[in-house]
Amino acid sequence: MARQFNAFAMAQAQFDGVAEKLGLDPGTREFLRWPRRELHFTVPIKRDNGSVEVFHGFRVQHNDARGPAKGGIRFHPDETIDTVRALATWMTWKTAVVDIPLGGGKGGVICDPRRMSEREQEQVCRGFVAQVARLVGPVQDVPAPDVMTNAQHMLWMMDEYEKITGGRFPGFITGKPVGVGGSLGRTEATGFGVVYCIREALKRMGKKVSECKASLQGFGNVSQYAAKKLAELGATVVAVSCWDDTDKKPYSFLKMDGVNVDQLMAISDKFGTIDKAKAVELGYKIAEADAWIEQDVEILVPAALENQVTEANAPKMKKSVKIIAEGANGPTTPEADKIIQERGIFMIPDFLCNAGGVTCSYFEQVQNNANFYWTRDEVLNRLDEKMTTGFHAVADLAEKRKVYMRDAAYMIAIDRVATACHLRGWV
Ligand code: NAD
């Protein structure tokens, strides 16, 4: 039987390995292995058919030594407390590795918005905030969108918080619509940030993006904008993939002369599921789930969910693969990570690679606090600068210490967080 995947066990194992290399003292090590606090609660809603349904929700704050906790909220039927703990932990390392003054948190509700009306989703959003308002707020813990949550969900949540507190607090949550406290550039920030890292990695290899082919897993927010930016910089994106909720399995969509991202977005629903029949009409080949990883490309971007690149499919990667850019959080299992490391593929680890989203969220908070809004170019130029600086700091350390990129990113992040905890006198 396959081993049960536990994202939090994986996050702790990754941390333990680097804590050992860093020679971190036992007290700090034990402290940073666990979330500081977590809330478990229920969110009852009245369904459109009159019945009451009760959903389970969580908010986890892993660490807030460097600033308020920060991290998204997921709505997913398979959400678990351990996934939320892992994601909260990774947020701590993510904000630290790109050096923004925030900590790490995450939230989730076990529910399936694909099977809920707008009215029902609004009740979940408002019910979530009613439960977390005591622990979450602009100077304590700032949520954001994640898998299957969007700008509208964020606005309902902000509105509920403002109703409870009686003020205007746009900095309560990020990823809001533009015009109601949202930042220009937020939608594309994570995907673009992934590509800024890829561009810089290729520079270090003496290669150009325009000489490369890429294949991406997923076709949601991260994947769509990473694919768009890759194509804009001249790369050929030969494959994307998505979950098909009717067939209950994923498919890959292949086009060897390059997918047209706008065309695919036009035939996708808001959850990033591409219409298979329409894609076939447009000349796409539909292939099995793992086809995206088996392509003859230089760049692979897993940008769907955790636990996707495994010891079963990692050996299927072609020799041409030079870079894996982890758009998703925790997409690579430790067994697959070993295979990737042994093959000498350049890994851009998740909490560095996809830090564009939280960096832009931070810019959104800064704009909210100043009540002064930047242009899209200002946002994206600042984002590029932050991602590029963060990327090279990690790549330089990896070269200097001759360590894997994931370990180098952890070393920088853990050192910054541990230092903040020591300076505060926590451990
Ligand atoms: P999303 O919900 O917009 O899209 C997810 C995509 O993955 C959809 O196209 C879905 O069909 C596809 N998918 C789901 N299961 C799949 C499977 N088994 N095989 C292939 N495709 C599958 O989510 P998103 O916001 O793009 O987030 C994707 C990943 O990136 C998550 O791990 C998330 O935590 C991480 N992330 C997101 C952001 C952000 O700003 N959105 C920031 C940092 C990290």
Short mmCIF file of C-alpha atoms and ligand atoms in Angstrom, two decimals:
data_model
loop_
_atom_site.label_atom_id
_atom_site.label_comp_id
_atom_site.label_asym_id
_atom_site.label_seq_id
_atom_site.Cartn_x
_atom_site.Cartn_y
_atom_site.Cartn_z
CA MET A 1 0.00 0.00 0.00
CA ALA A 2 1.27 3.50 -0.82
CA ARG A 3 2.48 5.50 2.17
CA GLN A 4 -0.06 8.07 3.32
CA PHE A 5 1.24 11.52 2.26
CA ASN A 6 1.43 13.98 5.13
CA ALA A 7 2.52 17.47 4.09
CA PHE A 8 3.29 18.57 7.66
CA ALA A 9 5.54 15.57 8.29
CA MET A 10 7.33 16.52 5.08
CA ALA A 11 7.64 20.19 6.13
CA GLN A 12 9.07 19.11 9.50
CA ALA A 13 11.48 16.63 7.87
CA GLN A 14 12.77 19.35 5.52
CA PHE A 15 13.20 21.70 8.48
CA ASP A 16 14.96 19.05 10.62
CA GLY A 17 17.47 18.33 7.87
CA VAL A 18 18.47 21.98 7.51
CA ALA A 19 18.35 22.70 11.28
CA GLU A 20 20.93 19.93 11.63
CA LYS A 21 23.15 21.44 8.91
CA LEU A 22 22.82 24.89 10.51
CA GLY A 23 23.65 23.49 13.96
CA LEU A 24 20.50 25.13 15.36
CA ASP A 25 20.21 24.76 19.14
CA PRO A 26 17.66 22.14 20.34
CA GLY A 27 15.28 24.69 21.93
CA THR A 28 14.94 26.84 18.81
CA ARG A 29 14.66 23.69 16.72
CA GLU A 30 11.75 22.33 18.76
CA PHE A 31 10.07 25.77 18.79
CA LEU A 32 10.21 26.22 15.01
CA ARG A 33 9.00 22.67 14.25
CA TRP A 34 5.47 23.56 15.46
CA PRO A 35 2.85 26.23 14.78
CA ARG A 36 2.60 28.80 17.56
CA ARG A 37 -1.18 28.57 17.61
CA GLU A 38 -4.12 27.19 15.70
CA LEU A 39 -7.88 27.63 15.64
CA HIS A 40 -10.26 24.77 14.78
CA PHE A 41 -13.87 25.72 14.26
CA THR A 42 -17.12 24.97 12.48
CA VAL A 43 -18.91 27.08 9.90
CA PRO A 44 -22.63 26.26 9.63
CA ILE A 45 -24.45 27.55 6.56
CA LYS A 46 -28.02 27.33 5.28
CA ARG A 47 -27.93 25.69 1.85
CA ASP A 48 -30.19 26.94 -0.91
CA ASN A 49 -32.44 23.88 -0.41
CA GLY A 50 -33.07 24.93 3.21
CA SER A 51 -30.87 22.29 4.86
CA VAL A 52 -28.08 23.20 7.27
CA GLU A 53 -24.56 22.04 6.47
CA VAL A 54 -21.62 22.33 8.84
CA PHE A 55 -18.12 22.79 7.44
CA HIS A 56 -14.86 22.45 9.36
CA GLY A 57 -12.29 25.23 9.21
CA PHE A 58 -8.80 26.01 10.48
CA ARG A 59 -6.47 28.96 10.86
CA VAL A 60 -2.88 28.17 11.77
CA GLN A 61 -0.21 30.71 12.72
CA HIS A 62 3.19 29.09 12.45
CA ASN A 63 5.40 32.04 13.38
CA ASP A 64 5.05 35.81 13.71
CA ALA A 65 8.47 36.86 15.01
CA ARG A 66 9.28 38.93 11.89
CA GLY A 67 5.82 40.53 11.56
CA PRO A 68 2.11 39.62 11.37
CA ALA A 69 1.42 36.06 10.19
CA LYS A 70 0.52 35.92 6.50
CA GLY A 71 -1.00 33.25 4.32
CA GLY A 72 -3.89 32.20 2.14
CA ILE A 73 -7.18 30.46 2.78
CA ARG A 74 -8.04 27.33 0.81
CA PHE A 75 -11.48 25.93 0.14
CA HIS A 76 -10.97 22.27 -0.75
CA PRO A 77 -12.89 19.04 -0.06
CA ASP A 78 -9.62 17.23 0.79
CA GLU A 79 -8.24 19.93 3.09
CA THR A 80 -6.65 18.62 6.31
CA ILE A 81 -5.22 20.29 9.40
CA ASP A 82 -1.80 18.84 8.58
CA THR A 83 -1.83 20.35 5.09
CA VAL A 84 -2.75 23.73 6.60
CA ARG A 85 0.03 23.34 9.22
CA ALA A 86 2.55 22.55 6.49
CA LEU A 87 1.44 25.49 4.38
CA ALA A 88 1.60 27.84 7.39
CA THR A 89 5.15 26.62 8.10
CA TRP A 90 6.20 27.14 4.48
CA MET A 91 4.75 30.68 4.63
CA THR A 92 7.14 31.50 7.49
CA TRP A 93 10.10 30.43 5.35
CA LYS A 94 8.64 32.13 2.26
CA THR A 95 8.25 35.59 3.78
CA ALA A 96 11.71 35.23 5.34
CA VAL A 97 13.52 34.10 2.20
CA VAL A 98 12.34 37.13 0.20
CA ASP A 99 12.89 39.27 3.31
CA ILE A 100 9.49 40.84 3.81
CA PRO A 101 8.49 41.83 7.37
CA LEU A 102 5.81 39.15 7.85
CA GLY A 103 5.45 35.72 9.42
CA GLY A 104 3.64 32.57 8.30
CA GLY A 105 0.02 31.45 8.60
CA LYS A 106 -2.58 29.56 6.59
CA GLY A 107 -6.28 28.76 6.68
CA GLY A 108 -8.65 26.30 5.15
CA VAL A 109 -12.24 25.15 5.04
CA ILE A 110 -13.13 21.59 4.08
CA CYS A 111 -15.70 22.40 1.41
CA ASP A 112 -16.14 22.30 -2.34
CA PRO A 113 -17.05 25.71 -3.79
CA ARG A 114 -17.58 24.02 -7.19
CA ARG A 115 -20.74 22.55 -5.68
CA MET A 116 -21.97 25.69 -3.93
CA SER A 117 -23.94 28.71 -5.11
CA GLU A 118 -22.49 32.21 -4.74
CA ARG A 119 -24.83 32.81 -1.78
CA GLU A 120 -23.61 29.65 -0.03
CA GLN A 121 -19.95 30.58 -0.65
CA GLU A 122 -20.57 34.04 0.80
CA GLN A 123 -21.93 32.42 3.98
CA VAL A 124 -18.77 30.29 4.31
CA CYS A 125 -16.58 33.40 3.89
CA ARG A 126 -18.51 35.41 6.47
CA GLY A 127 -18.74 32.42 8.84
CA PHE A 128 -14.97 31.90 8.57
CA VAL A 129 -14.26 35.52 9.57
CA ALA A 130 -16.76 35.46 12.43
CA GLN A 131 -14.72 32.59 13.90
CA VAL A 132 -11.21 33.92 13.33
CA ALA A 133 -11.74 37.67 13.98
CA ARG A 134 -10.36 37.40 17.52
CA LEU A 135 -7.02 36.05 16.33
CA VAL A 136 -6.75 37.46 12.83
CA GLY A 137 -6.41 41.13 11.87
CA PRO A 138 -4.25 43.70 10.08
CA VAL A 139 -1.54 43.70 12.76
CA GLN A 140 -1.82 40.04 13.82
CA ASP A 141 -2.43 37.77 10.85
CA VAL A 142 -3.41 38.74 7.31
CA PRO A 143 -5.17 36.15 5.10
CA ALA A 144 -5.20 36.01 1.28
CA PRO A 145 -6.62 33.85 -1.54
CA ASP A 146 -5.32 30.37 -2.29
CA VAL A 147 -6.71 27.25 -3.96
CA MET A 148 -10.36 27.79 -4.95
CA THR A 149 -10.68 31.16 -3.21
CA ASN A 150 -10.69 34.43 -5.13
CA ALA A 151 -10.93 38.23 -4.90
CA GLN A 152 -14.70 38.14 -4.33
CA HIS A 153 -14.24 35.77 -1.37
CA MET A 154 -11.62 38.15 0.07
CA LEU A 155 -13.99 41.10 -0.23
CA TRP A 156 -16.81 39.30 1.56
CA MET A 157 -14.33 38.42 4.29
CA MET A 158 -13.07 42.02 4.59
CA ASP A 159 -16.65 43.30 4.69
CA GLU A 160 -17.52 40.87 7.50
CA TYR A 161 -14.45 41.94 9.49
CA GLU A 162 -15.38 45.60 9.06
CA LYS A 163 -18.94 44.83 10.22
CA ILE A 164 -17.58 43.13 13.34
CA THR A 165 -15.03 45.84 14.16
CA GLY A 166 -16.96 48.87 12.95
CA GLY A 167 -14.12 50.45 11.00
CA ARG A 168 -12.48 50.39 7.58
CA PHE A 169 -9.65 47.86 7.56
CA PRO A 170 -8.57 47.09 3.99
CA GLY A 171 -5.29 45.71 5.44
CA PHE A 172 -7.25 42.85 7.08
CA ILE A 173 -6.89 40.70 3.98
CA THR A 174 -5.08 40.85 0.65
CA GLY A 175 -6.00 39.72 -2.86
CA LYS A 176 -9.02 42.05 -2.88
CA PRO A 177 -10.49 43.39 -6.13
CA VAL A 178 -8.81 46.50 -7.53
CA GLY A 179 -10.84 49.58 -6.56
CA VAL A 180 -11.81 48.14 -3.15
CA GLY A 181 -8.32 48.01 -1.65
CA GLY A 182 -6.78 45.52 -4.08
CA SER A 183 -3.41 46.02 -5.78
CA LEU A 184 -2.81 46.07 -9.49
CA GLY A 185 -0.56 43.17 -10.47
CA ARG A 186 -1.74 40.82 -7.68
CA THR A 187 -3.50 38.41 -10.06
CA GLU A 188 -0.38 37.83 -12.12
CA ALA A 189 2.16 38.22 -9.28
CA THR A 190 2.76 34.56 -8.33
CA GLY A 191 3.00 33.27 -11.89
CA PHE A 192 5.19 36.17 -13.00
CA GLY A 193 7.41 35.71 -9.91
CA VAL A 194 7.93 32.05 -10.88
CA VAL A 195 9.16 33.19 -14.29
CA TYR A 196 11.43 35.93 -12.89
CA CYS A 197 13.19 33.12 -10.97
CA ILE A 198 13.38 30.91 -14.09
CA ARG A 199 14.80 33.82 -16.12
CA GLU A 200 17.51 34.44 -13.51
CA ALA A 201 18.33 30.72 -13.21
CA LEU A 202 18.75 30.51 -16.99
CA LYS A 203 20.99 33.60 -16.92
CA ARG A 204 23.28 31.80 -14.47
CA MET A 205 23.37 28.88 -16.93
CA GLY A 206 24.16 31.18 -19.84
CA LYS A 207 20.82 30.41 -21.53
CA LYS A 208 17.93 32.53 -22.75
CA VAL A 209 14.25 31.93 -21.98
CA SER A 210 13.51 32.21 -25.71
CA GLU A 211 15.68 29.12 -26.39
CA CYS A 212 13.58 26.96 -24.05
CA LYS A 213 10.47 24.84 -24.03
CA ALA A 214 8.34 24.53 -20.90
CA SER A 215 5.62 22.27 -19.54
CA LEU A 216 3.34 23.18 -16.64
CA GLN A 217 1.10 21.20 -14.32
CA GLY A 218 -2.23 22.89 -13.51
CA PHE A 219 -4.02 25.70 -15.28
CA GLY A 220 -5.13 27.90 -12.39
CA ASN A 221 -3.94 31.31 -11.29
CA VAL A 222 -0.25 30.43 -10.91
CA SER A 223 0.07 28.29 -14.01
CA GLN A 224 -1.88 30.63 -16.30
CA TYR A 225 0.27 33.67 -15.53
CA ALA A 226 3.53 31.71 -15.46
CA ALA A 227 2.63 30.32 -18.91
CA LYS A 228 1.71 33.80 -20.16
CA LYS A 229 5.02 35.31 -18.97
CA LEU A 230 7.06 32.41 -20.35
CA ALA A 231 5.39 32.85 -23.75
CA GLU A 232 5.90 36.64 -23.56
CA LEU A 233 9.65 36.09 -22.97
CA GLY A 234 9.75 33.82 -26.04
CA ALA A 235 9.61 30.31 -24.52
CA THR A 236 7.43 27.64 -26.12
CA VAL A 237 4.93 26.25 -23.60
CA VAL A 238 4.10 22.79 -24.94
CA ALA A 239 1.82 21.49 -22.17
CA VAL A 240 -0.46 22.45 -19.31
CA SER A 241 -2.78 20.23 -17.29
CA CYS A 242 -5.86 20.45 -15.10
CA TRP A 243 -8.22 18.49 -12.90
CA ASP A 244 -11.41 17.34 -14.62
CA ASP A 245 -14.11 17.26 -11.99
CA THR A 246 -16.59 15.33 -14.16
CA ASP A 247 -14.14 12.48 -14.81
CA LYS A 248 -12.54 12.93 -11.36
CA LYS A 249 -9.03 12.83 -12.80
CA PRO A 250 -6.48 15.17 -14.32
CA TYR A 251 -5.55 15.50 -17.99
CA SER A 252 -2.65 17.11 -19.83
CA PHE A 253 -3.21 19.36 -22.85
CA LEU A 254 -0.40 19.27 -25.40
CA LYS A 255 0.49 21.53 -28.33
CA MET A 256 4.03 21.17 -29.62
CA ASP A 257 4.15 24.53 -31.41
CA GLY A 258 3.06 26.29 -28.22
CA VAL A 259 -0.19 26.61 -26.30
CA ASN A 260 -2.09 29.86 -26.65
CA VAL A 261 -2.74 30.85 -23.03
CA ASP A 262 -5.47 33.42 -23.75
CA GLN A 263 -7.27 30.94 -25.97
CA LEU A 264 -7.13 28.26 -23.24
CA MET A 265 -8.23 30.75 -20.56
CA ALA A 266 -11.28 31.55 -22.71
CA ILE A 267 -12.35 27.88 -22.62
CA SER A 268 -11.58 27.31 -18.89
CA ASP A 269 -13.89 27.74 -15.94
CA LYS A 270 -12.93 29.89 -12.96
CA PHE A 271 -11.43 26.85 -11.18
CA GLY A 272 -8.91 26.33 -13.99
CA THR A 273 -10.60 23.37 -15.68
CA ILE A 274 -10.18 23.43 -19.44
CA ASP A 275 -13.11 22.29 -21.65
CA LYS A 276 -11.72 19.13 -23.31
CA ALA A 277 -14.04 19.12 -26.33
CA LYS A 278 -13.30 22.76 -27.17
CA ALA A 279 -9.56 22.18 -26.69
CA VAL A 280 -9.65 19.28 -29.19
CA GLU A 281 -11.43 21.56 -31.71
CA LEU A 282 -8.58 24.06 -31.25
CA GLY A 283 -5.98 21.41 -32.07
CA TYR A 284 -4.85 20.37 -28.60
CA LYS A 285 -3.97 16.75 -27.90
CA ILE A 286 -5.51 15.47 -24.66
CA ALA A 287 -3.22 13.10 -22.77
CA GLU A 288 -3.10 11.30 -19.44
CA ALA A 289 -2.34 13.01 -16.12
CA ASP A 290 1.44 12.59 -16.09
CA ALA A 291 2.02 13.56 -19.73
CA TRP A 292 3.02 17.09 -18.68
CA ILE A 293 6.09 15.73 -16.86
CA GLU A 294 7.17 13.48 -19.75
CA GLN A 295 7.76 16.24 -22.30
CA ASP A 296 11.05 17.01 -24.03
CA VAL A 297 11.45 20.43 -22.38
CA GLU A 298 14.07 22.39 -20.45
CA ILE A 299 11.64 23.79 -17.86
CA LEU A 300 9.06 21.98 -15.73
CA VAL A 301 6.63 23.99 -13.58
CA PRO A 302 4.45 21.95 -11.20
CA ALA A 303 1.76 24.55 -10.35
CA ALA A 304 -1.28 22.52 -9.23
CA LEU A 305 -1.15 21.05 -5.72
CA GLU A 306 1.20 19.36 -3.24
CA ASN A 307 2.46 15.76 -3.68
CA GLN A 308 2.49 15.73 -7.50
CA VAL A 309 6.09 14.98 -8.45
CA THR A 310 6.68 11.58 -6.89
CA GLU A 311 9.07 8.64 -7.13
CA ALA A 312 6.57 7.13 -9.58
CA ASN A 313 6.63 9.94 -12.15
CA ALA A 314 9.97 11.72 -11.50
CA PRO A 315 11.92 9.01 -13.39
CA LYS A 316 9.79 9.85 -16.44
CA MET A 317 11.39 13.29 -16.76
CA LYS A 318 13.36 13.64 -19.99
CA LYS A 319 17.13 14.29 -20.09
CA SER A 320 16.38 17.73 -21.56
CA VAL A 321 15.00 19.00 -18.22
CA LYS A 322 17.32 21.63 -16.71
CA ILE A 323 15.05 23.48 -14.27
CA ILE A 324 12.14 22.59 -12.02
CA ALA A 325 10.34 25.70 -10.82
CA GLU A 326 7.90 24.82 -8.05
CA GLY A 327 4.91 27.09 -8.63
CA ALA A 328 2.79 25.02 -6.23
CA ASN A 329 3.48 24.56 -2.54
CA GLY A 330 5.06 21.21 -1.71
CA PRO A 331 4.64 19.62 -5.17
CA THR A 332 7.71 17.38 -4.82
CA THR A 333 7.88 14.44 -2.40
CA PRO A 334 11.18 13.85 -0.55
CA GLU A 335 11.75 10.67 -2.62
CA ALA A 336 11.31 12.60 -5.90
CA ASP A 337 13.47 15.43 -4.56
CA LYS A 338 16.30 12.92 -4.14
CA ILE A 339 15.96 11.78 -7.75
CA ILE A 340 15.99 15.40 -8.96
CA GLN A 341 19.05 16.22 -6.86
CA GLU A 342 20.92 13.14 -8.11
CA ARG A 343 20.18 14.07 -11.70
CA GLY A 344 21.64 17.55 -11.11
CA ILE A 345 18.46 19.36 -12.18
CA PHE A 346 18.35 22.96 -10.96
CA MET A 347 15.55 23.17 -8.39
CA ILE A 348 13.82 26.47 -7.62
CA PRO A 349 12.09 25.50 -4.35
CA ASP A 350 8.45 26.39 -3.73
CA PHE A 351 8.80 28.90 -0.95
CA LEU A 352 11.23 30.95 -3.02
CA CYS A 353 9.71 30.30 -6.46
CA ASN A 354 6.10 31.17 -5.64
CA ALA A 355 6.86 34.01 -3.20
CA GLY A 356 5.64 36.56 -5.77
CA GLY A 357 2.09 36.26 -4.47
CA VAL A 358 2.89 37.06 -0.87
CA THR A 359 5.35 39.76 -1.90
CA CYS A 360 2.61 41.48 -3.88
CA SER A 361 0.21 40.94 -0.97
CA TYR A 362 2.71 42.77 1.19
CA PHE A 363 2.75 45.60 -1.38
CA GLU A 364 -1.05 45.60 -1.20
CA GLN A 365 -0.90 46.03 2.60
CA VAL A 366 1.66 48.83 2.25
CA GLN A 367 -0.66 50.61 -0.21
CA ASN A 368 -3.66 50.03 2.10
CA ASN A 369 -1.81 51.46 5.08
CA ALA A 370 -0.70 54.53 3.09
CA ASN A 371 -4.08 54.76 1.32
CA PHE A 372 -2.06 55.50 -1.80
CA TYR A 373 -2.04 53.16 -4.79
CA TRP A 374 0.75 52.32 -7.21
CA THR A 375 0.60 51.72 -10.98
CA ARG A 376 0.79 48.14 -12.31
CA ASP A 377 4.32 48.80 -13.61
CA GLU A 378 5.44 50.09 -10.21
CA VAL A 379 4.08 46.96 -8.53
CA LEU A 380 5.59 44.53 -11.04
CA ASN A 381 8.97 46.29 -11.14
CA ARG A 382 9.22 46.17 -7.34
CA LEU A 383 8.15 42.51 -7.45
CA ASP A 384 10.82 41.69 -10.05
CA GLU A 385 13.46 43.40 -7.93
CA LYS A 386 12.45 41.50 -4.74
CA MET A 387 12.25 38.11 -6.49
CA THR A 388 15.53 38.61 -8.36
CA THR A 389 17.38 39.65 -5.19
CA GLY A 390 15.88 36.75 -3.21
CA PHE A 391 16.69 34.25 -5.96
CA HIS A 392 20.36 35.25 -6.33
CA ALA A 393 20.94 35.30 -2.56
CA VAL A 394 19.82 31.66 -2.45
CA ALA A 395 21.68 30.63 -5.62
CA ASP A 396 24.89 32.33 -4.38
CA LEU A 397 24.69 30.49 -1.06
CA ALA A 398 23.96 27.17 -2.81
CA GLU A 399 27.08 27.68 -4.93
CA LYS A 400 29.27 28.84 -2.05
CA ARG A 401 28.24 26.07 0.36
CA LYS A 402 27.78 23.47 -2.43
CA VAL A 403 24.28 22.62 -1.19
CA TYR A 404 20.99 21.90 -2.95
CA MET A 405 18.93 25.02 -3.74
CA ARG A 406 16.12 23.92 -1.39
CA ASP A 407 18.60 23.60 1.48
CA ALA A 408 20.16 26.98 0.71
CA ALA A 409 16.73 28.65 0.71
CA TYR A 410 15.92 26.99 4.04
CA MET A 411 19.27 28.07 5.51
CA ILE A 412 18.61 31.73 4.73
CA ALA A 413 14.99 31.63 5.89
CA ILE A 414 15.52 29.63 9.09
CA ASP A 415 18.47 31.78 10.06
CA ARG A 416 16.40 34.98 9.68
CA VAL A 417 13.43 33.60 11.65
CA ALA A 418 15.59 32.06 14.37
CA THR A 419 17.47 35.36 14.75
CA ALA A 420 14.18 37.27 15.16
CA CYS A 421 13.01 34.75 17.81
CA HIS A 422 16.33 35.05 19.66
CA LEU A 423 16.31 38.88 19.51
CA ARG A 424 12.77 38.90 20.92
CA GLY A 425 13.92 36.59 23.69
CA TRP A 426 11.36 33.90 22.80
CA VAL A 427 13.84 31.04 22.76
P1 NAD B 1 -6.06 27.33 -8.63
O1 NAD B 1 -7.18 26.74 -7.86
O2 NAD B 1 -6.28 28.63 -9.33
O3 NAD B 1 -5.58 26.28 -9.75
C1 NAD B 1 -5.21 24.97 -9.48
C2 NAD B 1 -5.07 24.27 -10.82
O4 NAD B 1 -4.56 22.95 -10.61
C3 NAD B 1 -6.40 24.10 -11.57
O5 NAD B 1 -6.17 24.24 -12.95
C4 NAD B 1 -6.76 22.64 -11.27
O6 NAD B 1 -7.59 22.06 -12.28
C5 NAD B 1 -5.38 22.02 -11.29
N1 NAD B 1 -5.29 20.75 -10.62
C6 NAD B 1 -5.82 20.36 -9.43
N2 NAD B 1 -5.47 19.09 -9.17
C7 NAD B 1 -4.72 18.67 -10.21
C8 NAD B 1 -4.06 17.44 -10.53
N3 NAD B 1 -4.10 16.40 -9.70
N4 NAD B 1 -3.36 17.38 -11.70
C9 NAD B 1 -3.31 18.42 -12.54
N5 NAD B 1 -3.91 19.60 -12.30
C10 NAD B 1 -4.60 19.71 -11.14
O7 NAD B 1 -4.83 27.40 -7.65
P2 NAD B 1 -3.56 28.35 -7.74
O8 NAD B 1 -3.87 29.60 -7.00
O9 NAD B 1 -3.06 28.42 -9.13
O10 NAD B 1 -2.53 27.55 -6.81
C11 NAD B 1 -1.79 26.45 -7.32
C12 NAD B 1 -0.69 26.08 -6.34
O11 NAD B 1 0.14 27.23 -6.12
C13 NAD B 1 -1.15 25.66 -4.93
O12 NAD B 1 -0.21 24.75 -4.41
C14 NAD B 1 -1.08 26.97 -4.14
O13 NAD B 1 -0.96 26.74 -2.74
C15 NAD B 1 0.18 27.55 -4.73
N6 NAD B 1 0.30 29.00 -4.58
C16 NAD B 1 -0.64 29.85 -5.06
C17 NAD B 1 -0.45 31.22 -4.94
C18 NAD B 1 -1.41 32.21 -5.52
O14 NAD B 1 -1.12 33.43 -5.43
N7 NAD B 1 -2.50 31.80 -6.15
C19 NAD B 1 0.70 31.71 -4.30
C20 NAD B 1 1.65 30.81 -3.84
C21 NAD B 1 1.45 29.46 -3.98
#
